[in-house]
Amino acid sequence: MATAVYPGSFDPITYGHLDIIRRAAEVFDKVIVGVLKNQTKTPLFDFDERVEMIREVVKEFPNVEVVSFHGLLIEFTKKMNADVIVRGIRAVSDFEYELMMAQTNKQLNPEVETMFFATSAKYSFLSSSTVRELAMFDGDITPFVPDCVRERINAKIQANRA
Ligand code: PNS
């Protein structure tokens, strides 16, 4: 039984993330979405809000779980008894950082493989930071995030303005 961890900050989760989760859930018996708690920069959504939103949008996948972690990803992966770390690669610009992470994690625990999914072409430009910026300037984010996430982003931005 192969279990994969799909880690990230998910501030907020986008259709790009969901695409990787859906595809990983078809390949692996179990996928654990690992939500990073230790962030240096201030996120738009606090940690509990991010976890709540992800749970809402992955509830249709029976073999996907959402679990938070802080500290090292490789320790979390071990704790979850997972064999694989999944990451999406959008473009060459992602590659250097992703390779560095994969190699560091391999050094820390050679038993865990990192496997990359090529991001679907229609999401190759999409990132959480783009979504945050678009929303901040009242751009339409409907094509990029599920409705329940869009509503929460817009509410959060309104609240931050007040
Ligand atoms: O969605 P992101 O922000 O690109 O995800 C980055 C993440 C969470 C995968 C990465 O920052 C991470 O693994 N952080 C945990 C700390 C860690 O293990 N660092 C060593 C890996 S080089």
mmCIF file of C-alpha atoms and ligand atoms in Angstrom:
data_model
loop_
_atom_site.group_PDB
_atom_site.id
_atom_site.type_symbol
_atom_site.label_atom_id
_atom_site.label_comp_id
_atom_site.label_asym_id
_atom_site.label_seq_id
_atom_site.Cartn_x
_atom_site.Cartn_y
_atom_site.Cartn_z
ATOM 1 C CA MET A 1 0.000 0.000 0.000
ATOM 2 C CA ALA A 2 1.631 3.258 -1.132
ATOM 3 C CA THR A 3 0.937 6.436 0.753
ATOM 4 C CA ALA A 4 1.928 9.864 -0.542
ATOM 5 C CA VAL A 5 2.253 13.165 1.253
ATOM 6 C CA TYR A 6 1.410 16.278 -0.757
ATOM 7 C CA PRO A 7 2.854 19.165 1.259
ATOM 8 C CA GLY A 8 2.393 22.899 0.920
ATOM 9 C CA SER A 9 1.294 26.148 2.477
ATOM 10 C CA PHE A 10 -1.987 26.301 0.540
ATOM 11 C CA ASP A 11 -2.625 30.007 1.192
ATOM 12 C CA PRO A 12 -5.151 29.427 -0.344
ATOM 13 C CA ILE A 13 -5.694 26.090 -2.094
ATOM 14 C CA THR A 14 -6.221 26.572 -5.858
ATOM 15 C CA TYR A 15 -7.506 24.458 -8.748
ATOM 16 C CA GLY A 16 -3.820 23.797 -9.544
ATOM 17 C CA HIS A 17 -3.344 22.092 -6.155
ATOM 18 C CA LEU A 18 -6.644 20.242 -6.526
ATOM 19 C CA ASP A 19 -5.615 18.927 -9.923
ATOM 20 C CA ILE A 20 -2.459 17.411 -8.401
ATOM 21 C CA ILE A 21 -4.427 15.986 -5.444
ATOM 22 C CA ARG A 22 -6.993 14.368 -7.770
ATOM 23 C CA ARG A 23 -4.297 12.816 -9.959
ATOM 24 C CA ALA A 24 -2.184 11.674 -7.003
ATOM 25 C CA ALA A 25 -5.297 10.073 -5.470
ATOM 26 C CA GLU A 26 -5.607 7.961 -8.633
ATOM 27 C CA VAL A 27 -1.985 6.795 -8.427
ATOM 28 C CA PHE A 28 -1.543 6.219 -4.676
ATOM 29 C CA ASP A 29 -3.682 4.243 -2.228
ATOM 30 C CA LYS A 30 -3.717 7.164 0.163
ATOM 31 C CA VAL A 31 -2.800 10.841 -0.182
ATOM 32 C CA ILE A 32 -2.147 12.998 2.857
ATOM 33 C CA VAL A 33 -2.319 16.715 2.178
ATOM 34 C CA GLY A 34 0.258 18.141 4.589
ATOM 35 C CA VAL A 35 -0.448 21.738 5.540
ATOM 36 C CA LEU A 36 2.634 23.599 6.748
ATOM 37 C CA LYS A 37 2.224 25.476 10.014
ATOM 38 C CA ASN A 38 5.638 27.122 10.407
ATOM 39 C CA GLN A 39 5.542 30.094 8.116
ATOM 40 C CA THR A 40 7.880 33.028 8.229
ATOM 41 C CA LYS A 41 5.684 35.444 6.312
ATOM 42 C CA THR A 42 2.195 36.352 7.473
ATOM 43 C CA PRO A 43 -0.334 34.302 5.517
ATOM 44 C CA LEU A 44 -3.655 35.646 4.236
ATOM 45 C CA PHE A 45 -5.445 32.772 5.996
ATOM 46 C CA ASP A 46 -4.520 31.499 9.381
ATOM 47 C CA PHE A 47 -3.656 27.925 9.710
ATOM 48 C CA ASP A 48 -7.078 26.586 10.812
ATOM 49 C CA GLU A 49 -8.827 28.419 7.999
ATOM 50 C CA ARG A 50 -6.507 26.879 5.419
ATOM 51 C CA VAL A 51 -7.052 23.373 6.790
ATOM 52 C CA GLU A 52 -10.844 23.907 6.893
ATOM 53 C CA MET A 53 -10.954 25.092 3.267
ATOM 54 C CA ILE A 54 -8.852 22.171 2.052
ATOM 55 C CA ARG A 55 -11.034 19.654 3.929
ATOM 56 C CA GLU A 56 -14.102 21.189 2.310
ATOM 57 C CA VAL A 57 -12.738 20.880 -1.236
ATOM 58 C CA VAL A 58 -11.191 17.395 -0.940
ATOM 59 C CA LYS A 59 -14.175 15.754 0.734
ATOM 60 C CA GLU A 60 -15.152 14.097 -2.557
ATOM 61 C CA PHE A 61 -11.910 12.036 -2.536
ATOM 62 C CA PRO A 62 -12.268 9.062 -0.184
ATOM 63 C CA ASN A 63 -8.528 8.335 -0.016
ATOM 64 C CA VAL A 64 -7.390 11.907 0.733
ATOM 65 C CA GLU A 65 -6.734 13.174 4.251
ATOM 66 C CA VAL A 66 -5.702 16.631 5.428
ATOM 67 C CA VAL A 67 -3.131 16.775 8.232
ATOM 68 C CA SER A 68 -1.154 19.728 9.541
ATOM 69 C CA PHE A 69 2.547 19.676 10.254
ATOM 70 C CA HIS A 70 5.301 21.880 11.523
ATOM 71 C CA GLY A 71 9.019 21.310 11.429
ATOM 72 C CA LEU A 72 10.646 19.169 8.797
ATOM 73 C CA LEU A 73 8.618 17.648 5.988
ATOM 74 C CA ILE A 74 10.686 14.473 6.059
ATOM 75 C CA GLU A 75 9.855 13.934 9.757
ATOM 76 C CA PHE A 76 6.171 14.423 9.020
ATOM 77 C CA THR A 77 6.378 11.981 6.099
ATOM 78 C CA LYS A 78 7.951 9.376 8.370
ATOM 79 C CA LYS A 79 5.341 9.953 11.062
ATOM 80 C CA MET A 80 2.585 9.408 8.498
ATOM 81 C CA ASN A 81 4.263 6.157 7.328
ATOM 82 C CA ALA A 82 4.308 7.588 3.820
ATOM 83 C CA ASP A 83 6.667 6.377 1.103
ATOM 84 C CA VAL A 84 6.459 9.265 -1.304
ATOM 85 C CA ILE A 85 6.402 13.061 -1.328
ATOM 86 C CA VAL A 86 4.405 14.502 -4.222
ATOM 87 C CA ARG A 87 5.065 17.929 -5.675
ATOM 88 C CA GLY A 88 3.761 19.645 -8.801
ATOM 89 C CA ILE A 89 6.110 21.297 -11.267
ATOM 90 C CA ARG A 90 4.664 24.115 -13.325
ATOM 91 C CA ALA A 91 7.658 25.348 -15.268
ATOM 92 C CA VAL A 92 11.451 25.317 -15.370
ATOM 93 C CA SER A 93 11.393 28.122 -12.807
ATOM 94 C CA ASP A 94 10.020 25.660 -10.211
ATOM 95 C CA PHE A 95 12.603 23.040 -10.997
ATOM 96 C CA GLU A 96 15.683 24.304 -9.186
ATOM 97 C CA TYR A 97 13.931 24.773 -5.842
ATOM 98 C CA GLU A 98 12.044 21.496 -6.149
ATOM 99 C CA LEU A 99 15.199 19.559 -7.014
ATOM 100 C CA MET A 100 17.012 21.083 -4.036
ATOM 101 C CA MET A 101 14.144 20.089 -1.715
ATOM 102 C CA ALA A 102 13.942 16.575 -3.173
ATOM 103 C CA GLN A 103 17.680 16.045 -2.820
ATOM 104 C CA THR A 104 17.766 17.419 0.721
ATOM 105 C CA ASN A 105 14.887 15.189 1.746
ATOM 106 C CA LYS A 106 16.527 12.192 0.070
ATOM 107 C CA GLN A 107 19.697 12.898 2.020
ATOM 108 C CA LEU A 108 17.708 13.077 5.253
ATOM 109 C CA ASN A 109 15.818 9.848 4.546
ATOM 110 C CA PRO A 110 16.825 7.776 1.495
ATOM 111 C CA GLU A 111 13.728 5.577 1.866
ATOM 112 C CA VAL A 112 11.364 8.379 0.873
ATOM 113 C CA GLU A 113 11.071 9.231 -2.815
ATOM 114 C CA THR A 114 9.941 12.587 -4.149
ATOM 115 C CA MET A 115 7.750 12.245 -7.240
ATOM 116 C CA PHE A 116 6.828 15.177 -9.448
ATOM 117 C CA PHE A 117 3.572 15.634 -11.293
ATOM 118 C CA ALA A 118 3.680 17.914 -14.315
ATOM 119 C CA THR A 119 1.073 20.588 -13.659
ATOM 120 C CA SER A 120 -1.778 20.490 -16.174
ATOM 121 C CA ALA A 121 -1.134 23.095 -18.881
ATOM 122 C CA LYS A 122 -4.221 25.121 -17.999
ATOM 123 C CA TYR A 123 -2.843 25.709 -14.498
ATOM 124 C CA SER A 124 0.801 26.214 -15.430
ATOM 125 C CA PHE A 125 0.720 29.929 -14.532
ATOM 126 C CA LEU A 126 -1.429 29.597 -11.430
ATOM 127 C CA SER A 127 -0.178 30.169 -7.888
ATOM 128 C CA SER A 128 -1.676 31.054 -4.519
ATOM 129 C CA SER A 129 0.175 34.372 -4.581
ATOM 130 C CA THR A 130 -1.345 35.261 -7.986
ATOM 131 C CA VAL A 131 -4.797 34.475 -6.608
ATOM 132 C CA ARG A 132 -4.169 36.609 -3.502
ATOM 133 C CA GLU A 133 -2.942 39.519 -5.597
ATOM 134 C CA LEU A 134 -5.804 39.327 -8.086
ATOM 135 C CA ALA A 135 -8.344 39.226 -5.265
ATOM 136 C CA MET A 136 -6.653 42.137 -3.501
ATOM 137 C CA PHE A 137 -7.228 44.308 -6.581
ATOM 138 C CA ASP A 138 -10.754 42.993 -7.207
ATOM 139 C CA GLY A 139 -9.763 40.778 -10.123
ATOM 140 C CA ASP A 140 -11.991 37.817 -10.947
ATOM 141 C CA ILE A 141 -10.586 34.663 -9.346
ATOM 142 C CA THR A 142 -13.519 32.431 -10.341
ATOM 143 C CA PRO A 143 -11.444 30.376 -12.822
ATOM 144 C CA PHE A 144 -8.716 29.660 -10.277
ATOM 145 C CA VAL A 145 -10.324 28.536 -7.015
ATOM 146 C CA PRO A 146 -13.475 26.619 -5.987
ATOM 147 C CA ASP A 147 -16.504 28.797 -5.142
ATOM 148 C CA CYS A 148 -16.306 28.210 -1.385
ATOM 149 C CA VAL A 149 -12.651 29.312 -1.399
ATOM 150 C CA ARG A 150 -13.415 32.370 -3.543
ATOM 151 C CA GLU A 151 -16.128 33.456 -1.123
ATOM 152 C CA ARG A 152 -13.748 33.137 1.825
ATOM 153 C CA ILE A 153 -10.977 35.052 0.059
ATOM 154 C CA ASN A 154 -13.310 37.895 -0.839
ATOM 155 C CA ALA A 155 -14.713 38.022 2.704
ATOM 156 C CA LYS A 156 -11.214 38.014 4.181
ATOM 157 C CA ILE A 157 -10.077 40.838 1.924
ATOM 158 C CA GLN A 158 -13.159 42.899 2.767
ATOM 159 C CA ALA A 159 -12.512 42.306 6.477
ATOM 160 C CA ASN A 160 -8.858 43.308 6.109
ATOM 161 C CA ARG A 161 -9.925 46.546 4.415
ATOM 162 C CA ALA A 162 -12.418 47.450 7.138
HETATM 163 O O1 PNS B 1 3.470 25.383 -1.117
HETATM 164 P P1 PNS B 1 4.900 25.659 -0.807
HETATM 165 O O2 PNS B 1 5.008 26.871 0.075
HETATM 166 O O3 PNS B 1 5.749 25.751 -2.046
HETATM 167 O O4 PNS B 1 5.457 24.399 0.056
HETATM 168 C C1 PNS B 1 6.770 24.374 0.520
HETATM 169 C C2 PNS B 1 6.975 23.234 1.527
HETATM 170 C C3 PNS B 1 5.925 23.274 2.618
HETATM 171 C C4 PNS B 1 6.858 21.891 0.822
HETATM 172 C C5 PNS B 1 8.414 23.380 2.115
HETATM 173 O O5 PNS B 1 8.599 24.683 2.541
HETATM 174 C C6 PNS B 1 8.694 22.443 3.275
HETATM 175 O O6 PNS B 1 8.801 21.249 3.106
HETATM 176 N N1 PNS B 1 8.797 23.018 4.494
HETATM 177 C C7 PNS B 1 9.033 22.257 5.707
HETATM 178 C C8 PNS B 1 10.451 22.461 6.225
HETATM 179 C C9 PNS B 1 11.416 21.497 5.580
HETATM 180 O O7 PNS B 1 11.276 20.293 5.653
HETATM 181 N N2 PNS B 1 12.440 22.046 4.930
HETATM 182 C C10 PNS B 1 13.491 21.267 4.318
HETATM 183 C C11 PNS B 1 13.197 20.918 2.885
HETATM 184 S S1 PNS B 1 14.483 21.527 1.911
#
